[in-house]
Coordinates of C-alpha atoms in Angstrom, one line a residue:
X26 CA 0.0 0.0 0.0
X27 CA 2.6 2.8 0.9
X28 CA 4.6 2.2 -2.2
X29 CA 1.4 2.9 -4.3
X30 CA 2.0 6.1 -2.5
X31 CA 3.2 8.8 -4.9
X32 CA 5.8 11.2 -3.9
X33 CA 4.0 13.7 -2.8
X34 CA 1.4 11.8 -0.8
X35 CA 4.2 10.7 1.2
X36 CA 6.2 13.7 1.8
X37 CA 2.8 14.7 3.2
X38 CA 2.4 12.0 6.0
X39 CA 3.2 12.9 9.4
X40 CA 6.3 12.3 11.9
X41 CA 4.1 10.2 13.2
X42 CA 2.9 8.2 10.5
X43 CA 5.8 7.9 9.3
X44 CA 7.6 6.6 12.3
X45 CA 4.6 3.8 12.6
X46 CA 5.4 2.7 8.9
X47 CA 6.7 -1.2 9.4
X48 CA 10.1 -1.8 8.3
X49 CA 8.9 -3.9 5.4
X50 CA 6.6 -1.4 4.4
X51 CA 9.9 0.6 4.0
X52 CA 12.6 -1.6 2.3
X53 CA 9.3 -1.5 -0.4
X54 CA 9.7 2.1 -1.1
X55 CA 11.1 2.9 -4.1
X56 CA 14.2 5.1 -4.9
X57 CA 12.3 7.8 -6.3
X58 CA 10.2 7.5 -2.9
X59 CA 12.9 7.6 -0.6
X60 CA 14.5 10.6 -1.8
X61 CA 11.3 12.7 -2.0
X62 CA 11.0 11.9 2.1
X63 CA 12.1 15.4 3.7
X64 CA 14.5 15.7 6.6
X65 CA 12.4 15.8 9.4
X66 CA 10.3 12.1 8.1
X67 CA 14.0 10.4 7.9
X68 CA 14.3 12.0 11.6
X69 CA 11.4 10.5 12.5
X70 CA 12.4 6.8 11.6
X71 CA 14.1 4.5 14.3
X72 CA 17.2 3.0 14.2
X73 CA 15.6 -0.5 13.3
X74 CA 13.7 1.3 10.5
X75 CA 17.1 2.7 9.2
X76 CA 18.5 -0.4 9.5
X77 CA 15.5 -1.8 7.0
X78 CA 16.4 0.2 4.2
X79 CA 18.2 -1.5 1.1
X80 CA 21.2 -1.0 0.1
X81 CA 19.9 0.9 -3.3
X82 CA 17.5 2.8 -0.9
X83 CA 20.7 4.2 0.9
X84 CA 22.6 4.7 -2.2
X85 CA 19.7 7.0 -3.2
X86 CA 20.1 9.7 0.0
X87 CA 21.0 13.2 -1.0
X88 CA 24.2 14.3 1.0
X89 CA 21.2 16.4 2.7
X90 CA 19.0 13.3 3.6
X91 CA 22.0 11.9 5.4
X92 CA 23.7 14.8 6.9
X93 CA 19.9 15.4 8.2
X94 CA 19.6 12.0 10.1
X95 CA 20.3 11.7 13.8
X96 CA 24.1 10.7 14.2
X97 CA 23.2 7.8 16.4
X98 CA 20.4 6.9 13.5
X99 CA 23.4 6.9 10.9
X100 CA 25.6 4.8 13.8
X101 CA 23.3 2.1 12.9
X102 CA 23.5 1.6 9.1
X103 CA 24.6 -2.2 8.9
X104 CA 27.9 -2.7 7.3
X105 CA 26.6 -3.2 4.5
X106 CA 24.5 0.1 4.2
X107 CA 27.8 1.8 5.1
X108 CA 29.7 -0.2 2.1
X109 CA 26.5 1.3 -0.6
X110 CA 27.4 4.7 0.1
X111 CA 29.0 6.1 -2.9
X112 CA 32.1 8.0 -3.1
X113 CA 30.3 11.5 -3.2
X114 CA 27.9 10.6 -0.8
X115 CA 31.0 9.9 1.5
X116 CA 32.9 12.9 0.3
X117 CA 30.0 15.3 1.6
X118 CA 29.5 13.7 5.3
X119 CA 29.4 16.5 7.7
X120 CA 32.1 15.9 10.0
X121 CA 29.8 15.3 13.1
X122 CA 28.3 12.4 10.4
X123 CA 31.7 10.8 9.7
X124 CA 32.5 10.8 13.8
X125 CA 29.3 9.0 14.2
X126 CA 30.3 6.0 12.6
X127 CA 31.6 3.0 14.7
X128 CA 34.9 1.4 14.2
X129 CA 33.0 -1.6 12.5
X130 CA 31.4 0.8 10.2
X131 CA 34.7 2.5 9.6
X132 CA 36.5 -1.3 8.8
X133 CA 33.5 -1.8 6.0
X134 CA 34.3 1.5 4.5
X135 CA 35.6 0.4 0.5
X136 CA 38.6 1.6 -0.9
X137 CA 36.7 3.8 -3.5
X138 CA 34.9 5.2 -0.3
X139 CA 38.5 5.6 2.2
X140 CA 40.2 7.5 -1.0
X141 CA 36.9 10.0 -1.7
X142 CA 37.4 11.4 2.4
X143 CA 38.3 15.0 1.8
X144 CA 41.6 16.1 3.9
X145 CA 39.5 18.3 6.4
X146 CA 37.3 14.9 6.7
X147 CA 40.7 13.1 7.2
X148 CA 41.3 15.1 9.7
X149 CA 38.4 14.8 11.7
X150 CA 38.2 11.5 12.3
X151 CA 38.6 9.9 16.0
X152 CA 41.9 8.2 16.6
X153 CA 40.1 4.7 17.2
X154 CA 38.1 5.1 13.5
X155 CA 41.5 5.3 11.8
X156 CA 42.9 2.5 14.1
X157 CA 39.5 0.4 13.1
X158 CA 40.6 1.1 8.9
X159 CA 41.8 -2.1 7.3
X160 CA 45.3 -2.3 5.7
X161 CA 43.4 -2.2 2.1
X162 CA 42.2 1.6 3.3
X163 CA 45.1 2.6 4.8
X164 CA 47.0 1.4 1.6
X165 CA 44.8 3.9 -0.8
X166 CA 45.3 7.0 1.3
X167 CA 46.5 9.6 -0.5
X168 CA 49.7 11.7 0.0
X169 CA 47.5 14.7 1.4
X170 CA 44.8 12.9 3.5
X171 CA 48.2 11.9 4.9
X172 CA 49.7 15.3 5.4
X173 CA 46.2 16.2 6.8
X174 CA 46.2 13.9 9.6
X175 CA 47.4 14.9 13.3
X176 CA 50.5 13.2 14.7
X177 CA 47.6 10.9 17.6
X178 CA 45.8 10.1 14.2
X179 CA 49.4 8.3 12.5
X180 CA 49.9 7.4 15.6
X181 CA 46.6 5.1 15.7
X182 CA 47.6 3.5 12.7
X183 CA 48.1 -0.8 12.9
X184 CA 51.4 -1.5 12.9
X185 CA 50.0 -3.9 9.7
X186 CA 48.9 -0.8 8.2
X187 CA 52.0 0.8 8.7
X188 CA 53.9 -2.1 6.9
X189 CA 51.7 -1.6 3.6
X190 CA 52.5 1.9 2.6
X191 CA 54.3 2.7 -0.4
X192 CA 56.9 5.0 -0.6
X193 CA 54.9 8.0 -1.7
X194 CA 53.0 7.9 1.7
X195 CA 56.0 7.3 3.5
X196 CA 57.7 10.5 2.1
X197 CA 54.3 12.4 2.7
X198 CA 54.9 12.2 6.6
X199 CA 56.0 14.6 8.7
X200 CA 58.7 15.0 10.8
X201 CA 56.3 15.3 14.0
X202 CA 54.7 12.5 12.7
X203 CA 57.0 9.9 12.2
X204 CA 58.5 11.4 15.5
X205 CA 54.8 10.3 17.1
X206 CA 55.2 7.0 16.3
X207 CA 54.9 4.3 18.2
X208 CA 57.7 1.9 18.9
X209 CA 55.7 -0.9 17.2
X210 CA 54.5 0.8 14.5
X211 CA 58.3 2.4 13.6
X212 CA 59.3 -2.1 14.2
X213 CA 56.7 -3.2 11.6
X214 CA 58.4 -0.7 8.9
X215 CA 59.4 -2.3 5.8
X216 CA 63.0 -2.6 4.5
X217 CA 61.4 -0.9 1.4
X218 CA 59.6 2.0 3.4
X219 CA 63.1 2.4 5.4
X220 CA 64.9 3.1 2.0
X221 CA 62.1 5.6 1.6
X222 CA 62.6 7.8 4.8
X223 CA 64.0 11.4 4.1
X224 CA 67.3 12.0 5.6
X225 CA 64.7 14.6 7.9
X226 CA 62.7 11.5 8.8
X227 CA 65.5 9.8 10.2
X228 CA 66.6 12.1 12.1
X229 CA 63.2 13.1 13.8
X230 CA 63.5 9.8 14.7
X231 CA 64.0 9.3 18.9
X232 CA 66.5 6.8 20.3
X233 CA 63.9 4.4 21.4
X234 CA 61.9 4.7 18.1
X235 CA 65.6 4.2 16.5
X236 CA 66.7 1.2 18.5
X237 CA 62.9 -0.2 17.7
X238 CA 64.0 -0.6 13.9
X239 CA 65.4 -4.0 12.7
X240 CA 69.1 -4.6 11.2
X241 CA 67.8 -5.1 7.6
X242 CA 65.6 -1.7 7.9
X243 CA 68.6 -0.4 9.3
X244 CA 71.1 -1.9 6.2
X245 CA 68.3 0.1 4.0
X246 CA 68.4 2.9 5.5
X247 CA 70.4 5.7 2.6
X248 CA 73.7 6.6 2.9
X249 CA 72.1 10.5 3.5
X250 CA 70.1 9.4 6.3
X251 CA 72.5 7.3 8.0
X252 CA 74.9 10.5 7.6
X253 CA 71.6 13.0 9.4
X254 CA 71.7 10.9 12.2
X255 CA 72.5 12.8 15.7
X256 CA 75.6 11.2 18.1
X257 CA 72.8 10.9 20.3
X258 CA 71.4 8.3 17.7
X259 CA 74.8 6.7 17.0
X260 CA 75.3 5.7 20.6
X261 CA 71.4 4.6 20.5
X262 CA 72.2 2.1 18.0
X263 CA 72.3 -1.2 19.2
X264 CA 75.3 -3.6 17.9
X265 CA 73.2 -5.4 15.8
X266 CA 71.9 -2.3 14.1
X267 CA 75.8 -1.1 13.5
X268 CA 76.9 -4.4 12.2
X269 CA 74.4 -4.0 10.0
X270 CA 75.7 -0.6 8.5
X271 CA 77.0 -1.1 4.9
X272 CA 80.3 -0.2 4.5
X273 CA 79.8 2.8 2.7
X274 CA 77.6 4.5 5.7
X275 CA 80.8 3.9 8.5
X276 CA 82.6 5.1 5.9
X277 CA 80.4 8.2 5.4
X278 CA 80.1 8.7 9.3
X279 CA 81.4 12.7 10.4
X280 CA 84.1 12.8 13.5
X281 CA 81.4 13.5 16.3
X282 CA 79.3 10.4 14.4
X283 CA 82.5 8.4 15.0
X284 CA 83.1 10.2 18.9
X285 CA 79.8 9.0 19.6
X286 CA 80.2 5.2 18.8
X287 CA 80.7 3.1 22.2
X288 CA 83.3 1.1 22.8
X289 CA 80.9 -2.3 22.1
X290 CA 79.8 -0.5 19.4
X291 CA 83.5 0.1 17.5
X292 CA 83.7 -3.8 18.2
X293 CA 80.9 -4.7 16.1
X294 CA 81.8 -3.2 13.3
X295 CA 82.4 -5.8 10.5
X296 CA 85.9 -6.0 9.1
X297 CA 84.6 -4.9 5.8
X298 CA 83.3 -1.9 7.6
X299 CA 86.6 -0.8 9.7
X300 CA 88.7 -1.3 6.3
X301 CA 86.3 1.2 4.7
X302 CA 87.1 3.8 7.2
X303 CA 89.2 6.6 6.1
X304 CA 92.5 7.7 7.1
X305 CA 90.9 10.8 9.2
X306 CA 88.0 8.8 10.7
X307 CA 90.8 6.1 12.0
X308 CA 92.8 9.3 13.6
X309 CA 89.7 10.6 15.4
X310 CA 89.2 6.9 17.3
X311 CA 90.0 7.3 20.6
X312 CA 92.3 5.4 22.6
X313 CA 89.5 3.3 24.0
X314 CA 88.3 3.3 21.1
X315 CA 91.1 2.1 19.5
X316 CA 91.5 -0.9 22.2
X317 CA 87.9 -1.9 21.4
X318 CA 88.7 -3.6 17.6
X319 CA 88.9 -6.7 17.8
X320 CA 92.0 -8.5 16.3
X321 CA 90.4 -9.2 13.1
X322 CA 89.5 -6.0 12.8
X323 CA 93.4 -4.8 13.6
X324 CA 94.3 -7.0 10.6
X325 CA 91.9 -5.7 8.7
X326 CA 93.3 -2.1 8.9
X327 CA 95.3 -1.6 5.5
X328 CA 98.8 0.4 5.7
X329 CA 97.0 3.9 5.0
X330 CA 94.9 3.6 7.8
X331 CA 97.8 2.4 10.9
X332 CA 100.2 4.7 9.3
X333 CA 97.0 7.5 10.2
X334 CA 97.1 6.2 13.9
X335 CA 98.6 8.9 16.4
X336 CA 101.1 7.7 19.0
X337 CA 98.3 7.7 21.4
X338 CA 96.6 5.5 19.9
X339 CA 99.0 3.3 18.8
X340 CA 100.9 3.0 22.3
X341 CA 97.2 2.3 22.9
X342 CA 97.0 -0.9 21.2
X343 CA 96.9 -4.2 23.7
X344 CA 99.5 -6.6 23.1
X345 CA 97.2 -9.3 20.8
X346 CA 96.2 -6.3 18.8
X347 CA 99.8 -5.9 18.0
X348 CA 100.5 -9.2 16.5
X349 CA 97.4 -8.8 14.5
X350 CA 99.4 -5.9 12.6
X351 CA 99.8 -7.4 8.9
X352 CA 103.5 -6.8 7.8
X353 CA 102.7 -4.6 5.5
X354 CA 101.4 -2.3 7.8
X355 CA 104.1 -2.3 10.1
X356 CA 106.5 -1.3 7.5
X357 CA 104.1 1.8 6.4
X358 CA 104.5 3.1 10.2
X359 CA 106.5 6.4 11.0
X360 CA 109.2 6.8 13.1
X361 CA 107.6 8.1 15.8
X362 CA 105.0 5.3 15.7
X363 CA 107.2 2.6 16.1
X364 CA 108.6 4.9 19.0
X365 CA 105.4 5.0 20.9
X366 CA 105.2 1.2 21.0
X367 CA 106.1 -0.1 24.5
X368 CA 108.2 -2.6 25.2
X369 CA 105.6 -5.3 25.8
X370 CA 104.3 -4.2 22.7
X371 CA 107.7 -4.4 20.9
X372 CA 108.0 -7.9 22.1
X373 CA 104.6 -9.2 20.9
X374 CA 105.6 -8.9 17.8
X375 CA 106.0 -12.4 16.5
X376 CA 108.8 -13.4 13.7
X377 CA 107.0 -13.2 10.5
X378 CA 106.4 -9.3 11.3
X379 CA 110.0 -9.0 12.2

């Protein structure tokens, strides 16, 4: 009977009526019907008469229609009345609409839907609706909805939504955003999105949030990001992370970059890495420093690079660092190298480098 209605018989029924109208009386309207009901009929409806409309039925709302419902009305749409919106239907929520949705409504929003939210909707939304979007949504966010969003809104990203963006969302982040981040969000980063981070990014980063990244993110890192690092994120470093260096980052580190490397740090560096240190980086070690390299790493130190040790630092060297001199090396030293050796160190030196 009510869908023999026409349109303008029904715009003229009463809140009343139209809030006694049964819910399959409803889901029988047609489109054309349901978008000729005004804003205060929709307000009339309960939330188990929203709930009855079809999907089409909501896909036919005016942005007005919608905006015009009760938010705790539009709370109620059934995931799959939330996934028929259309893109501009999403694109024109009011904000105090888009709020109103649940974090169940928020994880059925489509792709199509999550890309069509304006920045300034972006920005609206409640930290635990952007913790609630799947990794598909957080995957299609553009590089502005990303600039647009507050540093508690990155923050409330999955860590498995974190792992899926590409490199142009990376790049989009702040520097007080990726400084909010979480420690588990900045240890589910990709080797890939590591590679990606500005030389800025890197060095927004905070000690914990920098000890929080893996070895290989670490190895990814660029040789311009490694080289923005603070001391005070050197010496965070674990020594995992800085055996993980490639060569040509120790290589690149500046003198207060190498100051700032502890003692267990200088020992895990590879031998491949303390062979790729220069001549001036090798003369800025200090004495305990100098003590820390391991044997291997002694004999890994080409001629260039003992002949740049200082007499500190070579009357520094420990007896079994000594005999790990290669003879070549030994020959390239000054004068007043060989003159800073002590005695015990004079007599560690076995007969092959005599």
């Amino acid at each position: 009977q009510v869908r023999a209605l026409t349109t303008t018989q029904l715009n003229a029924l009463t809140q009343d009526q139209v809030g006694a109208l049964q819910t399959a009386d409803l889901a029988a309207l047609t489109t054309s019907q349901v978008q000729g009901l005004s804003s205060t009929q929709l307000q009339s409806l309960s939330s188990t008469q929203i709930r009855a409309l079809t999907a089409s039925q909501v896909e036919s709302l005016s942005t007005a229609q919608l905006n015009n419902l009760e938010p705790e009305d539009f709370a109620t749409l059934t995931t799959t009345q939330v996934a028929s919106l259309t893109s501009t239907q999403v694109s024109k929520l009011s904000d105090t609409m888009l709020q109103s949705l649940t974090t169940t409504q928020m994880a059925a929003l489509t792709n199509e839907q999550v890309g069509a939210l304006t920045t300034s909707q972006v920005a609206s939304l409640q930290t635990a609706q952007v913790n609630a979007l799947t990794t598909d949504s957080v995957s299609v966010l553009s590089a502005n909805q990303i600039r647009a969003m507050s540093t508690a809104q990155v923050a409330a990203v999955t860590t498995a939504g974190v792992a899926v963006l590409n490199s142009t969302q990376v790049g989009a982040l702040s520097t007080d955003q990726v400084a909010g981040m979480t420690t588990s969000q900045v240890a589910a980063i990709t080797t890939s999105e590591a590679a990606a981070m500005s030389a800025a990014q890197v060095k927004a980063l905070t000690t914990t949030q920098l000890g929080a990244l893996n070895t290989a993110d670490v190895k990814a890192l660029t040789l311009n990001s490694v080289k923005a690092m603070t001391a005070a994120q050197i010496t965070a470093l674990s020594t995992s992370q800085v055996n993980a260096l490639e060569t040509e980052d120790v290589a690149a580190l500046s003198d207060a970059q190498i100051g700032a490397l502890t003692t267990d740090q200088v020992k895990a560096l590879t031998t491949t890495a303390v062979n790729a240190l220069t001549n001036d980086q090798v003369s800025k070690f200090s004495t305990a420093q100098v003590q820390a390299l391991t044997s291997s790493n002694v004999g890994a130190l080409n001629s260039d690079q003992v002949a740049a040790l200082t007499t500190a630092q070579v009357g520094a060297l420990t007896t079994s660092q000594v005999k790990a001199i290669t003879t070549t090396a030994l020959v390239a030293m000054s004068t007043s190298q060989v003159s800073a050796m002590s005695t015990d160190q004079v007599n560690a030196l076995t007969t092959t480098q005599m």
